[in-house]
PDB file of C-alpha atoms in Angstrom:
ATOM      1  CA  MET A   1       0.000   0.000   0.000  1.00  0.00           C
ATOM      2  CA  LEU A   2       2.894   2.330   0.787  1.00  0.00           C
ATOM      3  CA  ALA A   3       4.421   1.614  -2.639  1.00  0.00           C
ATOM      4  CA  ILE A   4       1.146   2.588  -4.357  1.00  0.00           C
ATOM      5  CA  GLY A   5       1.058   5.857  -2.428  1.00  0.00           C
ATOM      6  CA  ALA A   6       4.679   6.622  -3.340  1.00  0.00           C
ATOM      7  CA  PHE A   7       3.972   5.800  -7.004  1.00  0.00           C
ATOM      8  CA  THR A   8       0.866   8.027  -6.988  1.00  0.00           C
ATOM      9  CA  ASP A   9       2.837  10.853  -5.396  1.00  0.00           C
ATOM     10  CA  ALA A  10       5.594  10.474  -7.999  1.00  0.00           C
ATOM     11  CA  VAL A  11       3.064  10.583 -10.856  1.00  0.00           C
ATOM     12  CA  ALA A  12       1.335  13.603  -9.315  1.00  0.00           C
ATOM     13  CA  ARG A  13       4.670  15.377  -8.855  1.00  0.00           C
ATOM     14  CA  THR A  14       5.623  14.651 -12.475  1.00  0.00           C
ATOM     15  CA  VAL A  15       2.298  15.917 -13.836  1.00  0.00           C
ATOM     16  CA  VAL A  16       2.581  19.121 -11.821  1.00  0.00           C
ATOM     17  CA  MET A  17       6.218  19.683 -12.816  1.00  0.00           C
ATOM     18  CA  VAL A  18       5.465  19.164 -16.526  1.00  0.00           C
ATOM     19  CA  ALA A  19       2.375  21.379 -16.402  1.00  0.00           C
ATOM     20  CA  ASP A  20       4.253  24.109 -14.567  1.00  0.00           C
ATOM     21  CA  ALA A  21       7.169  23.979 -17.012  1.00  0.00           C
ATOM     22  CA  VAL A  22       4.826  24.229 -20.006  1.00  0.00           C
ATOM     23  CA  THR A  23       2.915  27.054 -18.364  1.00  0.00           C
ATOM     24  CA  GLU A  24       6.088  28.975 -17.563  1.00  0.00           C
ATOM     25  CA  GLY A  25       7.063  28.506 -21.214  1.00  0.00           C
ATOM     26  CA  CYS A  26       3.743  30.073 -22.200  1.00  0.00           C
ATOM     27  CA  GLY A  27       4.540  33.007 -19.935  1.00  0.00           C
ATOM     28  CA  TRP A  28       7.943  33.432 -21.570  1.00  0.00           C
ATOM     29  CA  ILE A  29       6.389  33.342 -25.066  1.00  0.00           C
ATOM     30  CA  ALA A  30       3.790  35.892 -23.948  1.00  0.00           C
ATOM     31  CA  ARG A  31       6.558  38.244 -22.811  1.00  0.00           C
ATOM     32  CA  VAL A  32       8.248  37.941 -26.201  1.00  0.00           C
ATOM     33  CA  LEU A  33       4.933  38.597 -27.938  1.00  0.00           C
ATOM     34  CA  VAL A  34       4.454  41.791 -25.928  1.00  0.00           C
ATOM     35  CA  VAL A  35       7.868  42.981 -27.109  1.00  0.00           C
ATOM     36  CA  ILE A  36       6.770  42.297 -30.709  1.00  0.00           C
ATOM     37  CA  LEU A  37       3.234  43.649 -30.265  1.00  0.00           C
ATOM     38  CA  ILE A  38       4.242  47.104 -29.038  1.00  0.00           C
ATOM     39  CA  PRO A  39       6.281  48.140 -32.123  1.00  0.00           C
ATOM     40  CA  VAL A  40       3.755  46.562 -34.509  1.00  0.00           C
ATOM     41  CA  GLY A  41       0.917  48.459 -32.844  1.00  0.00           C
ATOM     42  CA  PHE A  42       2.957  51.668 -32.781  1.00  0.00           C
ATOM     43  CA  LEU A  43       3.835  51.244 -36.470  1.00  0.00           C
ATOM     44  CA  ASN A  44       0.173  50.721 -37.410  1.00  0.00           C
ATOM     45  CA  VAL A  45      -0.908  53.869 -35.566  1.00  0.00           C
ATOM     46  CA  PHE A  46       2.023  55.937 -36.863  1.00  0.00           C
ATOM     47  CA  LEU A  47       1.454  54.908 -40.489  1.00  0.00           C
ATOM     48  CA  ARG A  48      -2.284  55.492 -40.205  1.00  0.00           C
ATOM     49  CA  TYR A  49      -1.806  59.070 -39.003  1.00  0.00           C
ATOM     50  CA  VAL A  50       0.989  59.805 -41.486  1.00  0.00           C
ATOM     51  CA  GLY A  51      -1.259  58.372 -44.202  1.00  0.00           C
ATOM     52  CA  ARG A  52      -4.077  60.705 -43.194  1.00  0.00           C
ATOM     53  CA  TYR A  53      -1.718  63.652 -43.283  1.00  0.00           C
ATOM     54  CA  THR A  54      -0.250  62.736 -46.688  1.00  0.00           C
ATOM     55  CA  GLU A  55      -3.566  61.386 -48.008  1.00  0.00           C
ATOM     56  CA  THR A  56      -2.031  58.029 -48.902  1.00  0.00           C
ATOM     57  CA  GLN A  57      -2.801  54.501 -47.765  1.00  0.00           C
ATOM     58  CA  LEU A  58       0.265  53.427 -45.792  1.00  0.00           C
ATOM     59  CA  VAL A  59      -1.284  50.726 -43.581  1.00  0.00           C
ATOM     60  CA  ASN A  60      -2.339  47.404 -45.059  1.00  0.00           C
ATOM     61  CA  ASN A  61      -4.427  44.544 -43.701  1.00  0.00           C
ATOM     62  CA  THR A  62      -1.385  42.319 -43.186  1.00  0.00           C
ATOM     63  CA  TRP A  63       0.023  44.582 -40.458  1.00  0.00           C
ATOM     64  CA  ILE A  64      -3.366  45.238 -38.893  1.00  0.00           C
ATOM     65  CA  GLU A  65      -4.221  41.543 -38.755  1.00  0.00           C
ATOM     66  CA  ALA A  66      -0.722  40.724 -37.504  1.00  0.00           C
ATOM     67  CA  GLN A  67      -1.386  43.027 -34.559  1.00  0.00           C
ATOM     68  CA  TRP A  68      -4.747  41.356 -33.869  1.00  0.00           C
ATOM     69  CA  TYR A  69      -3.265  37.881 -34.181  1.00  0.00           C
ATOM     70  CA  ILE A  70      -0.362  38.620 -31.841  1.00  0.00           C
ATOM     71  CA  TYR A  71      -2.760  40.061 -29.298  1.00  0.00           C
ATOM     72  CA  GLY A  72      -5.051  37.029 -29.659  1.00  0.00           C
ATOM     73  CA  VAL A  73      -2.211  34.542 -29.129  1.00  0.00           C
ATOM     74  CA  LEU A  74      -0.953  36.584 -26.173  1.00  0.00           C
ATOM     75  CA  PHE A  75      -4.419  36.543 -24.619  1.00  0.00           C
ATOM     76  CA  LEU A  76      -4.854  32.800 -25.163  1.00  0.00           C
ATOM     77  CA  LEU A  77      -1.425  31.871 -23.797  1.00  0.00           C
ATOM     78  CA  MET A  78      -2.155  33.711 -20.569  1.00  0.00           C
ATOM     79  CA  PHE A  79      -5.023  31.355 -19.602  1.00  0.00           C
ATOM     80  CA  PRO A  80      -2.814  28.675 -18.009  1.00  0.00           C
ATOM     81  CA  TYR A  81      -0.260  31.212 -16.784  1.00  0.00           C
ATOM     82  CA  LEU A  82      -2.856  33.160 -14.802  1.00  0.00           C
ATOM     83  CA  LEU A  83      -4.222  29.958 -13.282  1.00  0.00           C
ATOM     84  CA  ARG A  84      -0.703  28.834 -12.347  1.00  0.00           C
ATOM     85  CA  HIS A  85       0.090  32.099 -10.602  1.00  0.00           C
ATOM     86  CA  ASP A  86      -3.335  32.423  -8.975  1.00  0.00           C
ATOM     87  CA  GLY A  87      -3.962  35.625 -10.926  1.00  0.00           C
ATOM     88  CA  ASN A  88      -7.643  35.003 -11.449  1.00  0.00           C
ATOM     89  CA  VAL A  89      -9.922  37.750 -10.193  1.00  0.00           C
ATOM     90  CA  ARG A  90     -12.105  36.853  -7.263  1.00  0.00           C
ATOM     91  CA  VAL A  91     -14.958  39.078  -6.278  1.00  0.00           C
ATOM     92  CA  ASP A  92     -16.006  37.113  -3.231  1.00  0.00           C
ATOM     93  CA  PHE A  93     -17.151  38.998  -0.177  1.00  0.00           C
ATOM     94  CA  TRP A  94     -16.720  35.879   1.948  1.00  0.00           C
ATOM     95  CA  TYR A  95     -13.622  34.229   0.454  1.00  0.00           C
ATOM     96  CA  ALA A  96     -11.012  36.636   1.839  1.00  0.00           C
ATOM     97  CA  GLU A  97     -12.045  36.138   5.465  1.00  0.00           C
ATOM     98  CA  ARG A  98     -11.847  32.337   5.366  1.00  0.00           C
ATOM     99  CA  SER A  99      -9.064  30.157   6.697  1.00  0.00           C
ATOM    100  CA  GLU A 100      -6.508  28.725   4.264  1.00  0.00           C
ATOM    101  CA  ARG A 101      -8.141  25.303   4.554  1.00  0.00           C
ATOM    102  CA  ALA A 102     -11.575  26.744   3.709  1.00  0.00           C
ATOM    103  CA  LYS A 103     -10.083  28.662   0.760  1.00  0.00           C
ATOM    104  CA  THR A 104      -8.492  25.445  -0.467  1.00  0.00           C
ATOM    105  CA  ARG A 105     -11.832  23.627  -0.270  1.00  0.00           C
ATOM    106  CA  ILE A 106     -13.594  26.451  -2.119  1.00  0.00           C
ATOM    107  CA  ASP A 107     -10.919  26.478  -4.819  1.00  0.00           C
ATOM    108  CA  LEU A 108     -11.004  22.691  -5.185  1.00  0.00           C
ATOM    109  CA  VAL A 109     -14.790  22.566  -5.531  1.00  0.00           C
ATOM    110  CA  GLY A 110     -14.805  25.584  -7.860  1.00  0.00           C
ATOM    111  CA  HIS A 111     -12.153  24.056 -10.102  1.00  0.00           C
ATOM    112  CA  LEU A 112     -13.909  20.685 -10.181  1.00  0.00           C
ATOM    113  CA  VAL A 113     -17.429  22.036 -10.684  1.00  0.00           C
ATOM    114  CA  ALA A 114     -16.780  25.023 -12.942  1.00  0.00           C
ATOM    115  CA  LEU A 115     -13.294  25.176 -14.460  1.00  0.00           C
ATOM    116  CA  ALA A 116     -12.688  21.520 -15.401  1.00  0.00           C
ATOM    117  CA  PRO A 117     -16.091  21.089 -17.128  1.00  0.00           C
ATOM    118  CA  PHE A 118     -15.696  24.455 -18.876  1.00  0.00           C
ATOM    119  CA  VAL A 119     -12.278  23.510 -20.243  1.00  0.00           C
ATOM    120  CA  THR A 120     -13.570  20.120 -21.370  1.00  0.00           C
ATOM    121  CA  LEU A 121     -16.523  21.761 -23.123  1.00  0.00           C
ATOM    122  CA  ALA A 122     -14.285  24.388 -24.749  1.00  0.00           C
ATOM    123  CA  VAL A 123     -11.956  21.712 -26.155  1.00  0.00           C
ATOM    124  CA  TRP A 124     -14.898  19.662 -27.397  1.00  0.00           C
ATOM    125  CA  VAL A 125     -16.618  22.652 -29.045  1.00  0.00           C
ATOM    126  CA  SER A 126     -13.480  24.080 -30.657  1.00  0.00           C
ATOM    127  CA  TYR A 127     -11.993  20.818 -31.966  1.00  0.00           C
ATOM    128  CA  LYS A 128     -14.078  20.444 -35.147  1.00  0.00           C
ATOM    129  CA  PRO A 129     -13.991  24.109 -36.258  1.00  0.00           C
ATOM    130  CA  VAL A 130     -10.210  24.123 -35.861  1.00  0.00           C
ATOM    131  CA  LEU A 131      -9.854  20.959 -37.961  1.00  0.00           C
ATOM    132  CA  ASP A 132     -12.211  22.370 -40.593  1.00  0.00           C
ATOM    133  CA  SER A 133     -10.211  25.603 -40.711  1.00  0.00           C
ATOM    134  CA  TRP A 134      -6.998  23.658 -41.335  1.00  0.00           C
ATOM    135  CA  ARG A 135      -8.674  21.370 -43.870  1.00  0.00           C
ATOM    136  CA  ILE A 136      -9.717  24.297 -46.077  1.00  0.00           C
ATOM    137  CA  TRP A 137      -6.741  26.465 -45.026  1.00  0.00           C
ATOM    138  CA  GLU A 138      -9.001  29.302 -43.958  1.00  0.00           C
ATOM    139  CA  VAL A 139      -7.652  32.725 -44.851  1.00  0.00           C
ATOM    140  CA  SER A 140      -8.896  36.196 -43.978  1.00  0.00           C
ATOM    141  CA  PRO A 141     -11.330  37.496 -46.619  1.00  0.00           C
ATOM    142  CA  ASP A 142      -9.667  40.930 -46.496  1.00  0.00           C
ATOM    143  CA  PRO A 143      -7.101  41.793 -49.189  1.00  0.00           C
ATOM    144  CA  GLY A 144      -3.627  41.047 -47.852  1.00  0.00           C
ATOM    145  CA  GLY A 145      -5.150  39.170 -44.920  1.00  0.00           C
ATOM    146  CA  LEU A 146      -3.368  36.421 -43.056  1.00  0.00           C
ATOM    147  CA  PRO A 147      -4.288  32.725 -42.711  1.00  0.00           C
ATOM    148  CA  ARG A 148      -6.777  32.140 -39.916  1.00  0.00           C
ATOM    149  CA  ALA A 149      -6.212  28.418 -39.424  1.00  0.00           C
ATOM    150  CA  PRO A 150      -3.116  28.842 -37.198  1.00  0.00           C
ATOM    151  CA  LEU A 151      -4.865  31.431 -35.046  1.00  0.00           C
ATOM    152  CA  LYS A 152      -7.936  29.221 -34.650  1.00  0.00           C
ATOM    153  CA  ALA A 153      -5.652  26.344 -33.692  1.00  0.00           C
ATOM    154  CA  MET A 154      -4.347  28.484 -30.831  1.00  0.00           C
ATOM    155  CA  ILE A 155      -7.848  28.434 -29.322  1.00  0.00           C
ATOM    156  CA  LEU A 156      -7.683  24.658 -29.030  1.00  0.00           C
ATOM    157  CA  VAL A 157      -4.056  24.738 -27.856  1.00  0.00           C
ATOM    158  CA  ALA A 158      -4.871  27.350 -25.200  1.00  0.00           C
ATOM    159  CA  PHE A 159      -7.706  25.286 -23.748  1.00  0.00           C
ATOM    160  CA  LEU A 160      -5.607  22.112 -23.795  1.00  0.00           C
ATOM    161  CA  LEU A 161      -2.863  23.959 -21.919  1.00  0.00           C
ATOM    162  CA  LEU A 162      -5.430  25.363 -19.504  1.00  0.00           C
ATOM    163  CA  GLY A 163      -6.714  21.813 -18.989  1.00  0.00           C
ATOM    164  CA  LEU A 164      -3.210  20.585 -18.191  1.00  0.00           C
ATOM    165  CA  GLN A 165      -2.704  23.403 -15.700  1.00  0.00           C
ATOM    166  CA  THR A 166      -6.154  22.729 -14.224  1.00  0.00           C
ATOM    167  CA  ILE A 167      -5.129  19.134 -13.522  1.00  0.00           C
ATOM    168  CA  ALA A 168      -1.899  20.352 -11.885  1.00  0.00           C
ATOM    169  CA  THR A 169      -3.845  22.857  -9.796  1.00  0.00           C
ATOM    170  CA  LEU A 170      -6.328  20.197  -8.688  1.00  0.00           C
ATOM    171  CA  ILE A 171      -3.448  17.932  -7.660  1.00  0.00           C
ATOM    172  CA  ARG A 172      -1.874  20.796  -5.729  1.00  0.00           C
ATOM    173  CA  LEU A 173      -5.154  21.669  -3.988  1.00  0.00           C
ATOM    174  CA  ALA A 174      -5.894  18.035  -3.107  1.00  0.00           C
ATOM    175  CA  ALA A 175      -2.364  17.595  -1.713  1.00  0.00           C
ATOM    176  CA  ARG A 176      -2.735  20.722   0.392  1.00  0.00           C
ATOM    177  CA  LEU A 177      -6.177  19.677   1.614  1.00  0.00           C
ATOM    178  CA  THR A 178      -5.114  16.152   2.587  1.00  0.00           C
ATOM    179  CA  GLY A 179      -1.926  17.398   4.219  1.00  0.00           C
ATOM    180  CA  ARG A 180       0.227  15.148   2.050  1.00  0.00           C
ATOM    181  CA  GLU A 181       3.526  16.683   1.167  1.00  0.00           C
ATOM    182  CA  ILE A 182       4.379  15.437  -2.292  1.00  0.00           C
ATOM    183  CA  GLY A 183       7.241  17.799  -2.920  1.00  0.00           C
ATOM    184  CA  ILE A 184       5.341  20.298  -5.034  1.00  0.00           C
ATOM    185  CA  ARG A 185       6.407  23.864  -4.481  1.00  0.00           C
ATOM    186  CA  GLU A 186       3.604  26.357  -4.671  1.00  0.00           C
ATOM    187  CA  ARG A 187       4.010  29.819  -6.039  1.00  0.00           C
ATOM    188  CA  ARG A 188       1.482  32.192  -4.615  1.00  0.00           C
ATOM    189  CA  SER A 189       1.244  35.364  -6.624  1.00  0.00           C
ATOM    190  CA  ASP A 190       1.502  38.772  -5.060  1.00  0.00           C
ATOM    191  CA  ALA A 191      -0.632  40.315  -7.766  1.00  0.00           C
ATOM    192  CA  PRO A 192      -0.664  44.100  -7.681  1.00  0.00           C
ATOM    193  CA  LEU A 193      -4.404  44.192  -8.302  1.00  0.00           C
ATOM    194  CA  ARG A 194      -6.449  41.642  -6.408  1.00  0.00           C
ATOM    195  CA  ILE A 195     -10.111  41.822  -5.555  1.00  0.00           C
ATOM    196  CA  GLU A 196     -11.239  39.312  -2.966  1.00  0.00           C
TER     197      GLU A 196
END
């Protein structure tokens, strides 16, 4: 029985470590995308205003859609990262005053009842449209527009990554609730803006 518990703890630790590593990778990619997004957005605005002044069309749909796509990927990649770092917004008038054990129970039930089914539904609903988009190689209907299939695929990828981080979070919460130390370091976020 002790061997089964040790094996289960090792599997749980591995799942959490892999999920956390992938999620931290998403955070790193998001940081890089912000560095790319700022000059692209600035360029679009600058060229639009210079074009108005010179009465010429300097901005094209490729750059505008590139800005939208980068922002969309950035937004989607932050799903698991925010869950990992407990950056989700809570507007609970009773959550903040609870003990850590009560907060853990609330989080565990909330993740099981709301987040896990939502992620499962999102993956199920987005799977076929993403495949269809790749099958026909969906492209923006605007002149100079970019392919939409890769961006749509990011929806499915984002929810799969969120599902992986949800599993890691559930393991972490269950370990904390049962008092079993399985060697998983937690990283509580000190978010600058937190509503509880």
